[in-house]
CSV table of C-alpha atoms in Angstrom, one decimal:
chain,number,residue,atom,x,y,z
A,123,UNK,CA,114.5,87.0,131.7
A,124,UNK,CA,113.4,90.7,131.4
A,125,UNK,CA,112.0,92.1,134.7
A,126,UNK,CA,108.6,92.8,133.1
A,127,UNK,CA,108.4,89.3,131.7
A,128,UNK,CA,109.1,87.8,135.1
A,129,UNK,CA,106.2,89.8,136.5
A,130,UNK,CA,104.0,88.8,133.7
A,131,UNK,CA,105.0,85.1,134.2
A,132,UNK,CA,104.2,85.4,137.9
A,133,UNK,CA,100.8,86.9,137.1
A,134,UNK,CA,100.2,84.2,134.4
A,135,UNK,CA,101.1,81.5,136.9
A,136,UNK,CA,98.7,82.9,139.5
A,137,UNK,CA,95.9,83.2,137.0
A,138,UNK,CA,96.6,79.7,135.9
A,139,UNK,CA,96.2,78.4,139.4
A,140,UNK,CA,93.0,80.4,140.1
A,141,UNK,CA,91.0,80.0,137.0
A,142,UNK,CA,90.6,77.6,134.2
A,143,UNK,CA,90.6,79.5,130.9
A,144,UNK,CA,93.0,77.2,129.1
A,145,UNK,CA,91.2,74.1,127.7
A,146,UNK,CA,92.5,70.6,127.4
A,147,UNK,CA,93.0,69.3,123.9
A,148,UNK,CA,90.0,67.9,122.1
A,149,UNK,CA,90.3,66.6,118.6
A,150,UNK,CA,86.7,65.5,117.9
A,151,UNK,CA,85.0,68.9,118.2
A,152,UNK,CA,84.2,69.3,114.5
A,153,UNK,CA,83.2,65.7,113.6
A,154,UNK,CA,80.1,66.7,111.8
A,155,UNK,CA,81.7,69.5,109.8
A,156,UNK,CA,82.3,68.9,106.1
A,157,UNK,CA,84.3,71.7,104.4
A,158,UNK,CA,83.9,72.6,100.7
A,159,UNK,CA,87.1,71.9,98.7
A,160,UNK,CA,85.7,71.6,95.2
A,161,UNK,CA,87.3,74.8,93.9
A,162,UNK,CA,90.8,73.8,95.0
A,163,UNK,CA,93.4,72.7,92.4
A,164,UNK,CA,94.6,69.1,92.9
A,165,UNK,CA,97.4,67.2,91.1
A,166,UNK,CA,97.4,63.6,89.8
A,167,UNK,CA,97.7,62.4,93.4
A,168,UNK,CA,94.6,64.5,94.4
A,169,UNK,CA,96.9,66.6,96.5
A,170,UNK,CA,96.1,70.3,96.7
A,171,UNK,CA,98.7,72.6,95.3
A,172,UNK,CA,99.1,76.2,94.0
A,173,UNK,CA,97.7,76.6,90.4
A,174,UNK,CA,100.1,78.7,88.3
A,175,UNK,CA,100.5,79.6,84.6
A,176,UNK,CA,99.8,77.0,82.0
A,177,UNK,CA,97.9,74.9,84.5
A,178,UNK,CA,101.0,74.0,86.4
A,179,UNK,CA,100.4,73.0,90.0
A,180,UNK,CA,103.2,74.0,92.3
A,181,UNK,CA,103.3,71.6,95.3
A,182,UNK,CA,105.8,73.5,97.6
A,183,UNK,CA,103.2,74.0,100.3
A,184,UNK,CA,101.2,70.8,99.8
A,185,UNK,CA,102.1,69.2,103.2
A,186,UNK,CA,100.8,72.3,104.9
A,187,UNK,CA,97.7,72.4,102.7
A,188,UNK,CA,96.8,68.8,103.2
A,189,UNK,CA,97.3,69.2,106.9
A,190,UNK,CA,95.2,72.3,107.2
A,191,UNK,CA,92.4,70.7,105.2
A,192,UNK,CA,92.6,67.6,107.3
A,193,UNK,CA,92.5,69.8,110.4
A,194,UNK,CA,89.2,71.2,108.9
A,195,UNK,CA,87.9,67.6,108.6
A,196,UNK,CA,88.3,67.2,104.8
A,197,UNK,CA,88.0,63.4,104.4
A,198,UNK,CA,89.6,63.7,100.9
A,199,UNK,CA,92.8,65.1,102.5
A,200,UNK,CA,92.8,63.0,105.6
A,201,UNK,CA,93.5,59.9,103.6
A,202,UNK,CA,96.4,61.6,101.9
A,203,UNK,CA,98.4,62.4,105.0
A,204,UNK,CA,100.4,59.2,105.2
A,205,UNK,CA,102.0,59.9,101.8
A,206,UNK,CA,104.0,62.8,103.2
A,207,UNK,CA,105.9,60.9,105.9
A,208,UNK,CA,108.1,57.9,106.2
A,209,UNK,CA,110.0,56.7,109.3
A,210,UNK,CA,109.8,60.1,111.0
A,211,UNK,CA,110.8,62.1,107.9
A,212,UNK,CA,108.3,64.3,106.0
A,213,UNK,CA,108.3,66.0,102.6
A,214,UNK,CA,106.4,68.9,101.2
A,215,UNK,CA,105.2,66.6,98.4
A,216,UNK,CA,105.7,62.9,97.8
A,217,UNK,CA,106.9,63.2,94.2
A,218,UNK,CA,107.3,66.7,92.8
A,219,UNK,CA,110.9,68.0,92.6
A,220,UNK,CA,112.3,69.8,94.6
A,221,UNK,CA,109.5,69.4,97.1
A,222,UNK,CA,110.2,65.7,97.6
A,223,UNK,CA,113.6,66.7,99.1
A,224,UNK,CA,113.2,66.0,102.8
A,225,UNK,CA,115.8,68.6,103.6
A,226,UNK,CA,113.6,71.6,102.7
A,227,UNK,CA,110.7,70.9,105.0
A,228,UNK,CA,110.1,73.9,107.2
A,229,UNK,CA,108.4,74.7,110.6
A,230,UNK,CA,105.4,76.1,108.7
A,231,UNK,CA,105.0,72.8,106.8
A,232,UNK,CA,105.4,70.8,109.9
A,233,UNK,CA,102.8,72.8,111.9
A,234,UNK,CA,100.1,72.6,109.3
A,235,UNK,CA,100.8,68.9,108.6
A,236,UNK,CA,100.8,67.6,112.2
A,237,UNK,CA,97.7,69.6,113.0
A,238,UNK,CA,95.8,67.5,110.4
A,239,UNK,CA,97.4,64.3,111.8
A,240,UNK,CA,96.1,65.2,115.2
A,241,UNK,CA,92.6,66.0,114.1
A,242,UNK,CA,92.3,62.8,112.2
A,243,UNK,CA,93.8,60.6,115.0
A,244,UNK,CA,96.9,59.7,113.0
A,245,UNK,CA,99.1,60.5,116.0
A,246,UNK,CA,101.5,57.6,115.2
A,247,UNK,CA,102.8,59.7,112.3
A,248,UNK,CA,103.5,62.6,114.6
A,249,UNK,CA,105.2,60.4,117.2
A,250,UNK,CA,107.7,59.3,114.6
A,251,UNK,CA,108.3,62.9,113.5
A,252,UNK,CA,108.6,64.0,117.1
A,253,UNK,CA,111.3,61.4,117.8
A,254,UNK,CA,113.4,62.5,114.8
A,255,UNK,CA,113.0,66.2,115.8
A,256,UNK,CA,114.2,65.4,119.3
A,257,UNK,CA,117.2,63.7,117.8
A,258,UNK,CA,118.0,67.0,116.0
A,259,UNK,CA,117.6,69.0,119.2
A,260,UNK,CA,114.2,70.3,118.0
A,261,UNK,CA,115.4,71.8,114.7
A,262,UNK,CA,113.3,71.2,111.6
A,263,UNK,CA,114.4,69.5,108.4
A,264,UNK,CA,114.9,72.6,106.2
A,265,UNK,CA,118.7,72.6,106.1
A,266,UNK,CA,118.9,73.0,102.3
A,267,UNK,CA,117.5,75.7,100.0
A,268,UNK,CA,114.8,73.6,98.2
A,269,UNK,CA,116.8,71.5,95.7
A,270,UNK,CA,118.8,68.5,96.9
A,271,UNK,CA,122.4,69.5,97.5
A,272,UNK,CA,121.9,73.2,97.8
A,273,UNK,CA,123.3,75.1,100.8
A,274,UNK,CA,122.2,77.8,103.2
A,275,UNK,CA,124.4,80.2,105.3
A,276,UNK,CA,124.7,79.8,109.0
A,277,UNK,CA,122.5,79.8,111.1
A,278,UNK,CA,119.8,79.0,108.5
A,279,UNK,CA,121.5,75.7,107.6
A,280,UNK,CA,120.5,74.4,111.1
A,281,UNK,CA,116.8,74.3,110.1
A,282,UNK,CA,114.0,76.2,111.8
A,283,UNK,CA,114.2,76.0,115.6
A,284,UNK,CA,111.1,74.9,117.7
A,285,UNK,CA,110.4,77.0,120.7
A,286,UNK,CA,108.6,76.0,123.9
A,287,UNK,CA,105.1,76.5,122.6
A,288,UNK,CA,106.0,74.8,119.3
A,289,UNK,CA,107.2,71.7,121.2
A,290,UNK,CA,104.1,71.7,123.4
A,291,UNK,CA,101.9,71.8,120.3
A,292,UNK,CA,104.1,69.0,118.7
A,293,UNK,CA,103.7,66.8,121.8
A,294,UNK,CA,99.9,67.3,121.9
A,295,UNK,CA,99.6,66.4,118.3
A,296,UNK,CA,101.5,63.2,119.0
A,297,UNK,CA,98.8,62.2,121.5
A,298,UNK,CA,100.3,63.5,124.7
A,299,UNK,CA,97.4,65.6,125.8
A,300,UNK,CA,98.8,66.4,129.2
A,301,UNK,CA,101.5,68.5,127.6
A,302,UNK,CA,99.0,71.4,127.5
A,303,UNK,CA,99.7,71.7,131.3
A,304,UNK,CA,103.2,72.9,130.6
A,305,UNK,CA,103.0,76.3,132.3
A,306,UNK,CA,106.0,77.9,130.7
A,307,UNK,CA,105.1,76.7,127.2
A,308,UNK,CA,101.6,78.1,127.7
A,309,UNK,CA,103.2,81.4,128.8
A,310,UNK,CA,105.4,81.4,125.6
A,311,UNK,CA,102.3,80.7,123.5
A,312,UNK,CA,100.5,83.5,125.3
A,313,UNK,CA,103.3,86.0,124.5
A,314,UNK,CA,103.5,84.8,120.9
A,315,UNK,CA,99.8,85.4,120.4
A,316,UNK,CA,100.0,88.9,121.9
A,317,UNK,CA,103.1,90.1,120.1
A,318,UNK,CA,102.0,88.8,116.7
A,319,UNK,CA,101.2,91.8,114.4
A,320,UNK,CA,97.5,92.5,114.1
A,321,UNK,CA,98.0,93.6,110.5
A,322,UNK,CA,95.8,91.4,108.3
A,323,UNK,CA,98.7,91.0,105.8
A,324,UNK,CA,100.7,89.1,108.4
A,325,UNK,CA,100.2,85.4,108.2
A,326,UNK,CA,98.7,83.8,111.3
A,327,UNK,CA,97.8,80.3,110.1
A,328,UNK,CA,100.3,78.5,112.3
A,329,UNK,CA,99.6,80.5,115.4
A,330,UNK,CA,95.9,79.9,114.9
A,331,UNK,CA,96.3,76.1,114.7
A,332,UNK,CA,98.5,76.1,117.8
A,333,UNK,CA,95.9,78.2,119.7
A,334,UNK,CA,93.1,75.8,118.9
A,335,UNK,CA,95.1,72.6,119.7
A,336,UNK,CA,96.6,74.0,122.9
A,337,UNK,CA,93.4,75.5,124.3
A,338,UNK,CA,94.1,79.2,123.7
A,339,UNK,CA,91.6,80.1,121.0
A,340,UNK,CA,89.8,82.4,123.4
A,341,UNK,CA,93.0,84.5,123.7
A,342,UNK,CA,93.8,84.4,120.0
A,343,UNK,CA,90.3,85.7,119.0
A,344,UNK,CA,90.4,88.3,121.8
A,345,UNK,CA,93.7,89.7,120.5
A,346,UNK,CA,93.2,89.2,116.8
A,347,UNK,CA,89.7,90.4,116.4
A,348,UNK,CA,90.3,90.7,112.6
A,349,UNK,CA,91.4,87.1,112.2
A,350,UNK,CA,88.7,86.5,109.5
A,351,UNK,CA,90.0,89.3,107.3
A,352,UNK,CA,93.5,88.0,107.8
A,353,UNK,CA,92.7,84.5,106.8
A,354,UNK,CA,90.8,85.8,103.7
A,355,UNK,CA,93.6,88.1,102.8
A,356,UNK,CA,96.1,85.1,102.9
A,357,UNK,CA,94.0,82.5,101.1
A,358,UNK,CA,91.6,84.4,98.9
A,359,UNK,CA,94.2,86.7,97.3
A,360,UNK,CA,96.7,85.5,94.6
A,361,UNK,CA,96.5,82.0,96.1
A,362,UNK,CA,92.8,81.8,95.0
A,363,UNK,CA,92.1,79.2,97.7
A,364,UNK,CA,89.3,81.0,99.5
A,365,UNK,CA,87.6,77.7,100.5
A,366,UNK,CA,90.5,77.1,102.9
A,367,UNK,CA,89.9,80.4,104.6
A,368,UNK,CA,86.2,79.7,104.8
A,369,UNK,CA,86.8,76.3,106.3
A,370,UNK,CA,89.2,77.7,108.9
A,371,UNK,CA,86.7,80.4,109.9
A,372,UNK,CA,83.9,77.8,110.3
A,373,UNK,CA,86.2,75.7,112.4
A,374,UNK,CA,87.0,78.6,114.7
A,375,UNK,CA,83.3,79.3,115.2
A,376,UNK,CA,82.7,75.7,116.2
A,377,UNK,CA,85.7,75.6,118.4
A,378,UNK,CA,84.8,78.8,120.2
A,379,UNK,CA,81.7,77.1,121.6
A,380,UNK,CA,83.9,75.2,124.0
A,381,UNK,CA,84.9,78.4,125.7
A,382,UNK,CA,81.4,79.6,126.6
A,383,UNK,CA,81.2,80.5,130.3
A,384,UNK,CA,85.0,80.5,130.8
A,385,UNK,CA,86.7,83.6,132.3
A,386,UNK,CA,88.4,86.0,129.8
A,387,UNK,CA,92.2,85.5,129.5
A,388,UNK,CA,94.4,88.3,130.7
A,389,UNK,CA,96.1,90.7,128.2
A,390,UNK,CA,99.7,91.7,129.1
A,391,UNK,CA,100.6,94.1,126.3
A,392,UNK,CA,97.3,95.7,125.5
C-alpha cells in the first residue's frame, strides 16, 4: 500500500475509534415518501425502460431502474423486483432480448437492483445473489457482450470485479447490517467517494446508493456539493427521466436528517 494511503488509513482508523460519524444501516427512513413516476415510460410488464424512436422501449437498464425506484419507495416498482432474479441469478429484464441474457448483467445493474431489494426488505433475493457472486470470487455476471453466445476479450470476460466497499454494500443489502463495521471496506468507500470526479457529467448513482446504505452520505454530500446537478444531468437529459433524479434528491434530503449533530467526516485529498 502507498505510504500516504497507510497514513490516511491510520488516521481513518483513529477517527473511527474516537467519533461516530458513520451511521448504521437503516432501511425504513423514507417510509412516508411517495415518489412521482407517472412520466416514466413502462413496458407491457409495467417495468420502466428507455423510450426510443417509434415508441420502442429499450430495457437494457431496467433492473437498475426498478431497483433505484424501489430504493426511492416506489410501490409500483417494489412489487416488480422478484421478476429480475431466480436462484441467485439476475437479468436486466425478464423477457426482452438480449437483456434477458443473464451473462450480461453488470455491476451497475447489480448495485441499483439490490439497493431496491434492501429498501423494500426483500433481502432474501440479495442473499441468493450474494451466494452466487461468492462462488464466482465476487465477479459479476457480465461475461458476454449483451447477446447470448457473444464474447469479450480478457479481462472483461471475467465480469465486473467487486471491491471491498462493493462487497460491504452487498452484504448489508443482504441483511447483514453489522458489515458496515468493516473498517477497511469503509476506508475503501471513503477513498472512492473522494477520488470520484466532481464533474456533473460523471455518473454517481451507484456511489450515492452505496453512501446511503453504508452510512456515508455525510461524506458524499460534503465532497460532491453539486450532486443535485449531477443527478439532473444524468436523468433529465436525453434519458428524459427527470422524476428519478427528483426522487433521489428528495431521498437524500430525508436521509441527511439522520446525520444532524454528528461530527463532520475528514477529507483526505481536499
